PDB file of C-alpha atoms in Angstrom:
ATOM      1  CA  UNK A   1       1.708 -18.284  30.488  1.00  0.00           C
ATOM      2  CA  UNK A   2       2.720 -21.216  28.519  1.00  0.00           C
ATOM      3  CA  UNK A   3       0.445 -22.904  25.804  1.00  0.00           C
ATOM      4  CA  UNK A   4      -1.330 -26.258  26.621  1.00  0.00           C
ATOM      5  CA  UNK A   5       0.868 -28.967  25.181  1.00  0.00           C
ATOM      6  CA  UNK A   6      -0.350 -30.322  21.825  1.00  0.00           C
ATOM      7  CA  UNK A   7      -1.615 -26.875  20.897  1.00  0.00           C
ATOM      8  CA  UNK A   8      -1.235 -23.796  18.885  1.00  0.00           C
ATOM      9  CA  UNK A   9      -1.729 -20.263  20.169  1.00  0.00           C
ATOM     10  CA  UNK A  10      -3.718 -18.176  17.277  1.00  0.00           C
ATOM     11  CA  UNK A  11      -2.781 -14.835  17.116  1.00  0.00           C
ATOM     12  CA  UNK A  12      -6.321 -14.014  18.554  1.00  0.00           C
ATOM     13  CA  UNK A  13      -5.805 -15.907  21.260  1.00  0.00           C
ATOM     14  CA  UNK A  14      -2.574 -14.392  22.167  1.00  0.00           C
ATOM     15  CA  UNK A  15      -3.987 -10.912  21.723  1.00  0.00           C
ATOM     16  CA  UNK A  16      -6.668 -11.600  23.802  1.00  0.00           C
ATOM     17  CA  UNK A  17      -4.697 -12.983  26.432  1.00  0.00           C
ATOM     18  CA  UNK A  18      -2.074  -9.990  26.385  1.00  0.00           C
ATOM     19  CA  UNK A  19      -5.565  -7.655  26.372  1.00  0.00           C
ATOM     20  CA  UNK A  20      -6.791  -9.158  29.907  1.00  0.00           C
ATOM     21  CA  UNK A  21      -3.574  -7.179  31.536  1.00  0.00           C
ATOM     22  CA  UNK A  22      -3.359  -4.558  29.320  1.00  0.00           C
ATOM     23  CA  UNK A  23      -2.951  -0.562  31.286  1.00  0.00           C
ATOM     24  CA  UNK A  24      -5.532   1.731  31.678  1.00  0.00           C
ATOM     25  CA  UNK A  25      -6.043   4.166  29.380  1.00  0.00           C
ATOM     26  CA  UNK A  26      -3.178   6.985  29.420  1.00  0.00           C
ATOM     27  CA  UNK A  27      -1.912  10.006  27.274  1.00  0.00           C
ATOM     28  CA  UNK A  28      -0.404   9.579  24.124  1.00  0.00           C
ATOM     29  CA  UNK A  29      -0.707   7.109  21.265  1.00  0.00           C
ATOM     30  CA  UNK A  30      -0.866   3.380  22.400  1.00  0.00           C
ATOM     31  CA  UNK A  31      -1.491   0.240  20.145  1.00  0.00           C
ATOM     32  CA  UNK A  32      -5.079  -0.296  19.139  1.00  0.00           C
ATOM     33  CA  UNK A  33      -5.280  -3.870  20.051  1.00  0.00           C
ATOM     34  CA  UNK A  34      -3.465  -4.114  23.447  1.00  0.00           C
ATOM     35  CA  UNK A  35      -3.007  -0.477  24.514  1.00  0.00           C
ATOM     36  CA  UNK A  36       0.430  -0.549  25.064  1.00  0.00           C
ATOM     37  CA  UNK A  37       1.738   2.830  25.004  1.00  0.00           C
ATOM     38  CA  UNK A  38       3.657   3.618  20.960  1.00  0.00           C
ATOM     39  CA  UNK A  39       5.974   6.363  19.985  1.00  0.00           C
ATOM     40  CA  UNK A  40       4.986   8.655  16.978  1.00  0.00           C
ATOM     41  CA  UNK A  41       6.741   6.731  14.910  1.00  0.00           C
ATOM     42  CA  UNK A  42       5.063   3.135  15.151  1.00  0.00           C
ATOM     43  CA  UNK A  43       3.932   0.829  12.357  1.00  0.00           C
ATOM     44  CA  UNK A  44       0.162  -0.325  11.310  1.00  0.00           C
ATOM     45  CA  UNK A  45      -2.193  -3.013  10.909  1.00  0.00           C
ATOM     46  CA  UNK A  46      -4.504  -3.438   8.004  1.00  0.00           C
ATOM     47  CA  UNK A  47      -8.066  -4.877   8.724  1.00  0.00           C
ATOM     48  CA  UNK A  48      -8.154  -6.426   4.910  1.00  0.00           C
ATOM     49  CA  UNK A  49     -12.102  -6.439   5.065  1.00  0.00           C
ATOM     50  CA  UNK A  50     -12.677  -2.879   5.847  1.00  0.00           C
ATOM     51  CA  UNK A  51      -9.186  -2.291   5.082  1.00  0.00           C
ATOM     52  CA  UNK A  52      -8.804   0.267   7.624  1.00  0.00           C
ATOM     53  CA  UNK A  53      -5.716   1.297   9.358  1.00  0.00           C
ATOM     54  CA  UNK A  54      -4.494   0.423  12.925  1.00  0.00           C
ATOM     55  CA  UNK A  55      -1.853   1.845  14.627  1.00  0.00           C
ATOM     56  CA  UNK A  56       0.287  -1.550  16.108  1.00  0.00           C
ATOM     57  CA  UNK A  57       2.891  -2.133  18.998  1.00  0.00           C
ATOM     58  CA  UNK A  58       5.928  -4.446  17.729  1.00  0.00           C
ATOM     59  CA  UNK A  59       4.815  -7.385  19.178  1.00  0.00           C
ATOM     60  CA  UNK A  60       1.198  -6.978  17.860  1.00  0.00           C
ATOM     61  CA  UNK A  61       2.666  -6.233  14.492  1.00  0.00           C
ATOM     62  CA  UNK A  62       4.665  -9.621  14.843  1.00  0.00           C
ATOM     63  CA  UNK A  63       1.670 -11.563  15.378  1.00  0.00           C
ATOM     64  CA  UNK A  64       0.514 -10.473  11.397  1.00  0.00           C
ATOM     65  CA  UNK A  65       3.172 -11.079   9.480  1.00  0.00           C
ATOM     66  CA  UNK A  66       2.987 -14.494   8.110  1.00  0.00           C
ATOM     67  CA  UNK A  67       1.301 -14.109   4.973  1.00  0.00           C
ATOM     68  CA  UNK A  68       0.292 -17.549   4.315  1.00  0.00           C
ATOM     69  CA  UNK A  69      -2.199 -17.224   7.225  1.00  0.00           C
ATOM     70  CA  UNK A  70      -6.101 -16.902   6.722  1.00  0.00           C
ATOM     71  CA  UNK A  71      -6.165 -13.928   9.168  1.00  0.00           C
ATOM     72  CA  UNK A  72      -8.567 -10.664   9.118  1.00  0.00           C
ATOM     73  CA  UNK A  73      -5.384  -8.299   9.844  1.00  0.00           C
ATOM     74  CA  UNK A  74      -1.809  -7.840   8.060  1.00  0.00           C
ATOM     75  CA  UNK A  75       0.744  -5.706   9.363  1.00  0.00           C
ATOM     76  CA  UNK A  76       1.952  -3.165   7.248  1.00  0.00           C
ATOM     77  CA  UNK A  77       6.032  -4.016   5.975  1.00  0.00           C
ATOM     78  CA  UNK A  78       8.102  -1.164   5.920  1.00  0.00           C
ATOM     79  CA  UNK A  79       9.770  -1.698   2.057  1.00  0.00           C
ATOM     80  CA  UNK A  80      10.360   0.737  -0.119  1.00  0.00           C
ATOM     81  CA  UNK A  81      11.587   0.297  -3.667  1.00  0.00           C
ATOM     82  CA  UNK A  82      12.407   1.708  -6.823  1.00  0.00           C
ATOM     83  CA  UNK A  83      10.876   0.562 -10.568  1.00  0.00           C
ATOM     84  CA  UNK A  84      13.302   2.126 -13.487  1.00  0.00           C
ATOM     85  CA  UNK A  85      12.196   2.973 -16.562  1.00  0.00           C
ATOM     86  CA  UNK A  86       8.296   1.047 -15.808  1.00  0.00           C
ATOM     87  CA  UNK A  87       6.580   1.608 -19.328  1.00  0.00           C
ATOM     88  CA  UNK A  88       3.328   3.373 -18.565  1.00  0.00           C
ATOM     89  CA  UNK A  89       2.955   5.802 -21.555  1.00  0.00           C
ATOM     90  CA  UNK A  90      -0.334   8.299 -22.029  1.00  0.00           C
ATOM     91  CA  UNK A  91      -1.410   5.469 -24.027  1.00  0.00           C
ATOM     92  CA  UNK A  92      -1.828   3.043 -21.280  1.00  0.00           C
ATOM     93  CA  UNK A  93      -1.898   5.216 -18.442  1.00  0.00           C
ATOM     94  CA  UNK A  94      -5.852   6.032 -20.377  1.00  0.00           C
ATOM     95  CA  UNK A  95      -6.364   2.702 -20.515  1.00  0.00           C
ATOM     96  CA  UNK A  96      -6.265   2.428 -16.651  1.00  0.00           C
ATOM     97  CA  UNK A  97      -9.249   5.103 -16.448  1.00  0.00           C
ATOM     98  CA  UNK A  98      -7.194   7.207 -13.966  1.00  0.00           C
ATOM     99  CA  UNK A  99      -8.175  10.811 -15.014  1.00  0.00           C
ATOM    100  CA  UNK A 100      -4.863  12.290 -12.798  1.00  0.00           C
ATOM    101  CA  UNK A 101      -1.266  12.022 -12.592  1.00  0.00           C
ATOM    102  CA  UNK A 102      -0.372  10.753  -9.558  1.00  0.00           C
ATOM    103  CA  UNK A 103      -2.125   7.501  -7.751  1.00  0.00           C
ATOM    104  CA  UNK A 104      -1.475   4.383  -6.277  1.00  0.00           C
ATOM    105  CA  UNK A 105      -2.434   0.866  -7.115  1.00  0.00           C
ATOM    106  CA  UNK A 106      -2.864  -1.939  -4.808  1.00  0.00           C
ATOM    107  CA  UNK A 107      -4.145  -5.529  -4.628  1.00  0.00           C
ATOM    108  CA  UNK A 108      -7.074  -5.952  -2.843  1.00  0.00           C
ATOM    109  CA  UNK A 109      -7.144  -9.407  -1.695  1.00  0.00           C
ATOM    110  CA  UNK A 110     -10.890  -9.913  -0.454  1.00  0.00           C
ATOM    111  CA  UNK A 111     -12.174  -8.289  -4.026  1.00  0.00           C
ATOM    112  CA  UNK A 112      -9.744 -10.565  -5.836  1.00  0.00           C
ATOM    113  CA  UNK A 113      -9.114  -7.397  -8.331  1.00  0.00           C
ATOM    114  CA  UNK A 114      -6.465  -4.101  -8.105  1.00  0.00           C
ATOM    115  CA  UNK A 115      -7.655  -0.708  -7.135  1.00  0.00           C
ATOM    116  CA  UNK A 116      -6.641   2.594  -7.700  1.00  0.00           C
ATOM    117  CA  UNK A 117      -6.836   6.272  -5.503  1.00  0.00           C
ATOM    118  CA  UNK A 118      -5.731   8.980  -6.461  1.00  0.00           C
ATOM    119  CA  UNK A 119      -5.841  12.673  -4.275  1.00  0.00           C
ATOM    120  CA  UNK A 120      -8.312  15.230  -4.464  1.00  0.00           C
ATOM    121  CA  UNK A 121     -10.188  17.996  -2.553  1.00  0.00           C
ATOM    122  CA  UNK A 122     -12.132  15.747  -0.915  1.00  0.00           C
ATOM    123  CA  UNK A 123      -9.787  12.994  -0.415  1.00  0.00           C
ATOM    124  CA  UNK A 124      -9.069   9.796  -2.149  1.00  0.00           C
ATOM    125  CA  UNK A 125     -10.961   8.645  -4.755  1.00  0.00           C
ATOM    126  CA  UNK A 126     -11.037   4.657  -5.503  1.00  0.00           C
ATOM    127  CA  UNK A 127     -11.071   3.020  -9.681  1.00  0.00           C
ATOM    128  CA  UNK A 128     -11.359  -0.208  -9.946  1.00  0.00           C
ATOM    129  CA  UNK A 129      -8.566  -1.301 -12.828  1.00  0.00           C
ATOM    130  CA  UNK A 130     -10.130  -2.916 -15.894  1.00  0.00           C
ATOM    131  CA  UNK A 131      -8.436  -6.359 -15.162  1.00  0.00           C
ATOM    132  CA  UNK A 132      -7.727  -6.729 -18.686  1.00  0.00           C
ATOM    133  CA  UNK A 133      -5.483  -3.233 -19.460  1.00  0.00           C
ATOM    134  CA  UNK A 134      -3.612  -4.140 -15.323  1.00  0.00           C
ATOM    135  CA  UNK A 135      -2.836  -7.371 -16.340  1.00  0.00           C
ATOM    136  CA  UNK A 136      -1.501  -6.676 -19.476  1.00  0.00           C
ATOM    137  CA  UNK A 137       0.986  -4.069 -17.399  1.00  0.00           C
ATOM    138  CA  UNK A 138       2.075  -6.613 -15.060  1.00  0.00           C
ATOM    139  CA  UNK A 139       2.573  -9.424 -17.755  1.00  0.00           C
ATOM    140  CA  UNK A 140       5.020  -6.898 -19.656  1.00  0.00           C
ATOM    141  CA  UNK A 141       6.652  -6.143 -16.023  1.00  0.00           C
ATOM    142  CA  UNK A 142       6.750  -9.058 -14.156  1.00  0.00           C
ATOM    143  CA  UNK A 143       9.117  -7.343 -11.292  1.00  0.00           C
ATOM    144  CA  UNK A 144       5.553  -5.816  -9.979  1.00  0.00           C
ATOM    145  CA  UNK A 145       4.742  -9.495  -9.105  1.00  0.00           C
ATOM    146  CA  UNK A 146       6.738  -8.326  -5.849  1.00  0.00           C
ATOM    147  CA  UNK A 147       3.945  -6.155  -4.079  1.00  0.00           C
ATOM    148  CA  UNK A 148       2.033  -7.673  -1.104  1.00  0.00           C
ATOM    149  CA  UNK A 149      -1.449  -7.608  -1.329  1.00  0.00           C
ATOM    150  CA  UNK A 150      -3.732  -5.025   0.759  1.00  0.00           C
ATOM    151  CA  UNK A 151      -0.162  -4.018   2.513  1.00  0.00           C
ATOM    152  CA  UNK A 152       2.101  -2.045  -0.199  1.00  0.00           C
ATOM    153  CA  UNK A 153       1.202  -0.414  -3.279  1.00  0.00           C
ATOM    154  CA  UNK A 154       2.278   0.814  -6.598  1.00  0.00           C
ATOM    155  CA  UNK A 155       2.808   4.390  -6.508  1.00  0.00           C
ATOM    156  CA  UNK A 156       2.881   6.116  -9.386  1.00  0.00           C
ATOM    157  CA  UNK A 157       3.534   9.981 -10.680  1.00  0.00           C
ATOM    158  CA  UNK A 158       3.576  10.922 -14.281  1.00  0.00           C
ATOM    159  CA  UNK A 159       4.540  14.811 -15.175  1.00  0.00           C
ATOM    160  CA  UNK A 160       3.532  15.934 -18.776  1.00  0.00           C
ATOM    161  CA  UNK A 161       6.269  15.512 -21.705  1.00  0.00           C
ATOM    162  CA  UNK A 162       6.639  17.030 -25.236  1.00  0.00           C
ATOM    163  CA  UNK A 163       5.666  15.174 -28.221  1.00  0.00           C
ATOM    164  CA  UNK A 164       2.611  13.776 -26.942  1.00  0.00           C
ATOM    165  CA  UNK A 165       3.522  11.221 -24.170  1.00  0.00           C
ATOM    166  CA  UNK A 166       3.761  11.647 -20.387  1.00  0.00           C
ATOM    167  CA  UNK A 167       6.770   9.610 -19.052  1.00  0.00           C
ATOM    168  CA  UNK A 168       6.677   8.092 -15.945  1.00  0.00           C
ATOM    169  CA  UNK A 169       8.729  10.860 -13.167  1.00  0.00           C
ATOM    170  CA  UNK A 170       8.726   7.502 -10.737  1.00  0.00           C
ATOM    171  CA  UNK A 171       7.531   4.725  -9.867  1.00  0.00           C
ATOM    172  CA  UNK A 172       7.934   3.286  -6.426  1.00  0.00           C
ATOM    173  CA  UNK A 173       6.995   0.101  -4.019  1.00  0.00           C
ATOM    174  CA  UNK A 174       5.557   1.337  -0.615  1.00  0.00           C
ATOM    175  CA  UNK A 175       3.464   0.655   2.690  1.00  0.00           C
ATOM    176  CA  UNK A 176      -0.071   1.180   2.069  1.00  0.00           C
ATOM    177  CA  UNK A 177       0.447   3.205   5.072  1.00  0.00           C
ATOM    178  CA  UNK A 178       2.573   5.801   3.481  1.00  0.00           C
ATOM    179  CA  UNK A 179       0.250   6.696   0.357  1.00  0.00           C
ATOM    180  CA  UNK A 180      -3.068   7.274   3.028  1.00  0.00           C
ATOM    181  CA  UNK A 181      -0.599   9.635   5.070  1.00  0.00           C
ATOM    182  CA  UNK A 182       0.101  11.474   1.674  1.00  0.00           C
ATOM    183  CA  UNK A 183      -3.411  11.744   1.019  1.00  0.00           C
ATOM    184  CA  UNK A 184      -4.467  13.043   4.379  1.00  0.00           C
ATOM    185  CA  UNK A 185      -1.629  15.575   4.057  1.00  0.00           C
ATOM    186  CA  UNK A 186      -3.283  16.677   0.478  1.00  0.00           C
ATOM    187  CA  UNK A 187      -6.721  16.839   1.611  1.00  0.00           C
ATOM    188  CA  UNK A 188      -5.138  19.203   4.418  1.00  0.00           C
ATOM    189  CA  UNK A 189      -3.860  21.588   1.842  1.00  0.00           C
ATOM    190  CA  UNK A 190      -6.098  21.175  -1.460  1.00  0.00           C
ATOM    191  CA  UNK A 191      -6.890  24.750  -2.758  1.00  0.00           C
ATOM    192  CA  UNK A 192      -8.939  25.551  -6.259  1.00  0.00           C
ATOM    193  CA  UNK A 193      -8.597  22.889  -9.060  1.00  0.00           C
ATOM    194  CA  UNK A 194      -4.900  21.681  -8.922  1.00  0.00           C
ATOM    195  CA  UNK A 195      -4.630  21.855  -5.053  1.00  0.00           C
ATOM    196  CA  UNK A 196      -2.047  24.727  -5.486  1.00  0.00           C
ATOM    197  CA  UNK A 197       1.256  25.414  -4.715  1.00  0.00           C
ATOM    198  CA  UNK A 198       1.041  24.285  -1.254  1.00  0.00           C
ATOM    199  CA  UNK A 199      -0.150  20.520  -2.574  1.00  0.00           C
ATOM    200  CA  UNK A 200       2.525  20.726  -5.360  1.00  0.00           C
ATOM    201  CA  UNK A 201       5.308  21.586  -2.593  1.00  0.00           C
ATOM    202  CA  UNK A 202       3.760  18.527  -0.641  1.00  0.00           C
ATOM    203  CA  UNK A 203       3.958  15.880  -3.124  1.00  0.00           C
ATOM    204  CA  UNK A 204       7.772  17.714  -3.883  1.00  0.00           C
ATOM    205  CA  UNK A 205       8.891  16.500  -0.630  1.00  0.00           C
ATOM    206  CA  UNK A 206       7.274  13.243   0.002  1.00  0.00           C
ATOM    207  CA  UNK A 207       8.574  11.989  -2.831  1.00  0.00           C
ATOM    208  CA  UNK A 208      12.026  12.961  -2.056  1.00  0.00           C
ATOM    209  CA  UNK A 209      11.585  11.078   1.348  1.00  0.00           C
ATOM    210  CA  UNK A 210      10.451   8.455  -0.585  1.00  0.00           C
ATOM    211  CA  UNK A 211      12.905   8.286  -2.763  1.00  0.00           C
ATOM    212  CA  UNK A 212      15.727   8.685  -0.420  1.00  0.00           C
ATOM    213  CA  UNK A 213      14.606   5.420   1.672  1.00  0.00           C
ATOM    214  CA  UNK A 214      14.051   3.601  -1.842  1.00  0.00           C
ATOM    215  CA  UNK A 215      16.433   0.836  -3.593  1.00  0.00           C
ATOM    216  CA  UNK A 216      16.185  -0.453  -7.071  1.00  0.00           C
ATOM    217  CA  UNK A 217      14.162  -3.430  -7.522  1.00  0.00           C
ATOM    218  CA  UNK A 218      16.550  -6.338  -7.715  1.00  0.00           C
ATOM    219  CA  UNK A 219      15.856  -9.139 -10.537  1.00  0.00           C
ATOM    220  CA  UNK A 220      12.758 -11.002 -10.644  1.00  0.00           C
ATOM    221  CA  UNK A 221      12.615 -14.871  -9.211  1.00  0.00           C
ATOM    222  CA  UNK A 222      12.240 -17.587 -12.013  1.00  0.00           C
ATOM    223  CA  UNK A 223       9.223 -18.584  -9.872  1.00  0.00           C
ATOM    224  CA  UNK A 224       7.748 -15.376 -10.215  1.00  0.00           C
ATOM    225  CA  UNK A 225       8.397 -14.396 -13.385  1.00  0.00           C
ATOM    226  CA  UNK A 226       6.683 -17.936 -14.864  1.00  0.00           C
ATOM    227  CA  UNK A 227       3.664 -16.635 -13.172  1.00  0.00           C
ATOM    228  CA  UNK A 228       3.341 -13.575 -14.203  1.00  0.00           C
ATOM    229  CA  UNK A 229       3.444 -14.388 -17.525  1.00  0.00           C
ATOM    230  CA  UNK A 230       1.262 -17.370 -17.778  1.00  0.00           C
ATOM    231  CA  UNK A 231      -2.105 -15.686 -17.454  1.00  0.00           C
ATOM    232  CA  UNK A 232      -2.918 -15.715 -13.799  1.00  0.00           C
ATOM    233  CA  UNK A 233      -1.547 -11.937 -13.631  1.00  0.00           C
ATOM    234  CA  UNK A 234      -4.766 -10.376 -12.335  1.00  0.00           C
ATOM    235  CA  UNK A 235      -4.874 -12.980  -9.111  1.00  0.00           C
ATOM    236  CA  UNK A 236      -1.702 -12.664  -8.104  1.00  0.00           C
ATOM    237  CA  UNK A 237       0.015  -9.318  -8.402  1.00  0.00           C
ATOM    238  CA  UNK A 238      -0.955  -6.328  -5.827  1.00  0.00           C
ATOM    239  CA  UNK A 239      -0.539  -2.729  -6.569  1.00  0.00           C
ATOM    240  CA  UNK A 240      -1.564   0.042  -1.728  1.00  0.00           C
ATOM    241  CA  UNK A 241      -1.666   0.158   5.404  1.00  0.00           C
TER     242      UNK A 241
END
């Protein structure tokens, strides 16, 4: 059905509209906010104030993808890139409070500030970042400026070093999605107080997917750089469906 002349069609609206004719329900996994049947292999939708995930159709996803929009949901891109050589030595790493060596960092949009998980036995456990020691990071590395709020996230694994520093082993850009289906997998496998072999072989291969679907992060735009050096770090630089 065509819009009314003279006005816009809010992606509310349209879902609602799309909602009135959706199936019944049926086997399998279908999209949380039509019920149109999915494959496996479908992407998410963010709710950014509970910032739970939602498993999306395409043409659901489409509706939350202009990020200049004041809108409660934001789908989930599917990026993935690579951060050479990021500068996060023992030093500063302790300066982020983040007792582990493997966690990812994302902008929270709604709390205005970037968060932290990291795995464990019992799941993920959230840090709020001093703002002070994050934006510090980001002003030194103003390619980070690139993550999208509440949708991708920083993630980071350090292994220990020699001579008293613990060099970064990678740094990537990813869905938000992709780090809670790495910590669901953990939580799966978690034995005693390092989670064990079996977590160990885990994190092994997901970060070889990752890695694999990864390219370098090009050069930073003058645009962005200027901002990300000028103070206003902690408001506009995400880390994180």
């Amino acid at each position: 059905m065509s819009a009314p002349q003279g006005r816009a069609v809010s992606p509310v609206a349209a879902l609602l509209r799309v909602s009135r004719n959706r199936p019944g329900a049926a086997a399998g996994e279908r999209c949380e906010m039509c019920a149109a049947p999915i494959g496996d292999e479908h992407r998410h939708v963010v709710n950014l104030e509970s910032r739970g995930l939602m498993c999306g159709c395409r043409a659901c996803c489409l509706l939350f993808t202009d990020e200049s929009a004041r809108l409660r949901y934001r789908a989930v891109p599917d990026r993935y890139l690579r951060f050479d050589g990021l500068p996060l030595d023992a030093r500063t790493w302790n300066e982020l409070q983040i007792p582990v060596g493997l966690a990812f960092l994302f902008r929270n949009s709604v709390q205005e500030r970037t968060i932290a998980f990291y795995p464990g036995p019992a799941g993920a456990t959230e840090s709020e970042l001093p703002l002070d020691a994050w934006a510090a990071i980001v002003e030194a590395n103003p390619e980070l400026a690139v993550l999208r709020p509440d949708v991708e996230a920083l993630l980071v694994r350090r292994s220990a070093a020699g001579g008293g520093r613990d060099p970064v082993a990678s740094c990537h850009l990813v869905p938000i999605d992709a780090c809670y289906e790495l910590v669901g997998r953990l939580r799966t496998l978690w034995r005693g107080f390092d989670g064990g072999q079996e977590v160990h072989a885990a994190m092994d291969a997901f970060f070889e997917r990752v890695e694999s679907r990864s390219r370098a992060a090009g050069p930073v735009p003058a645009a962005v750089n200027s901002s990300a050096t000028t103070g206003n770090t902690a408001l506009t630089v995400g880390g994180s469906s």
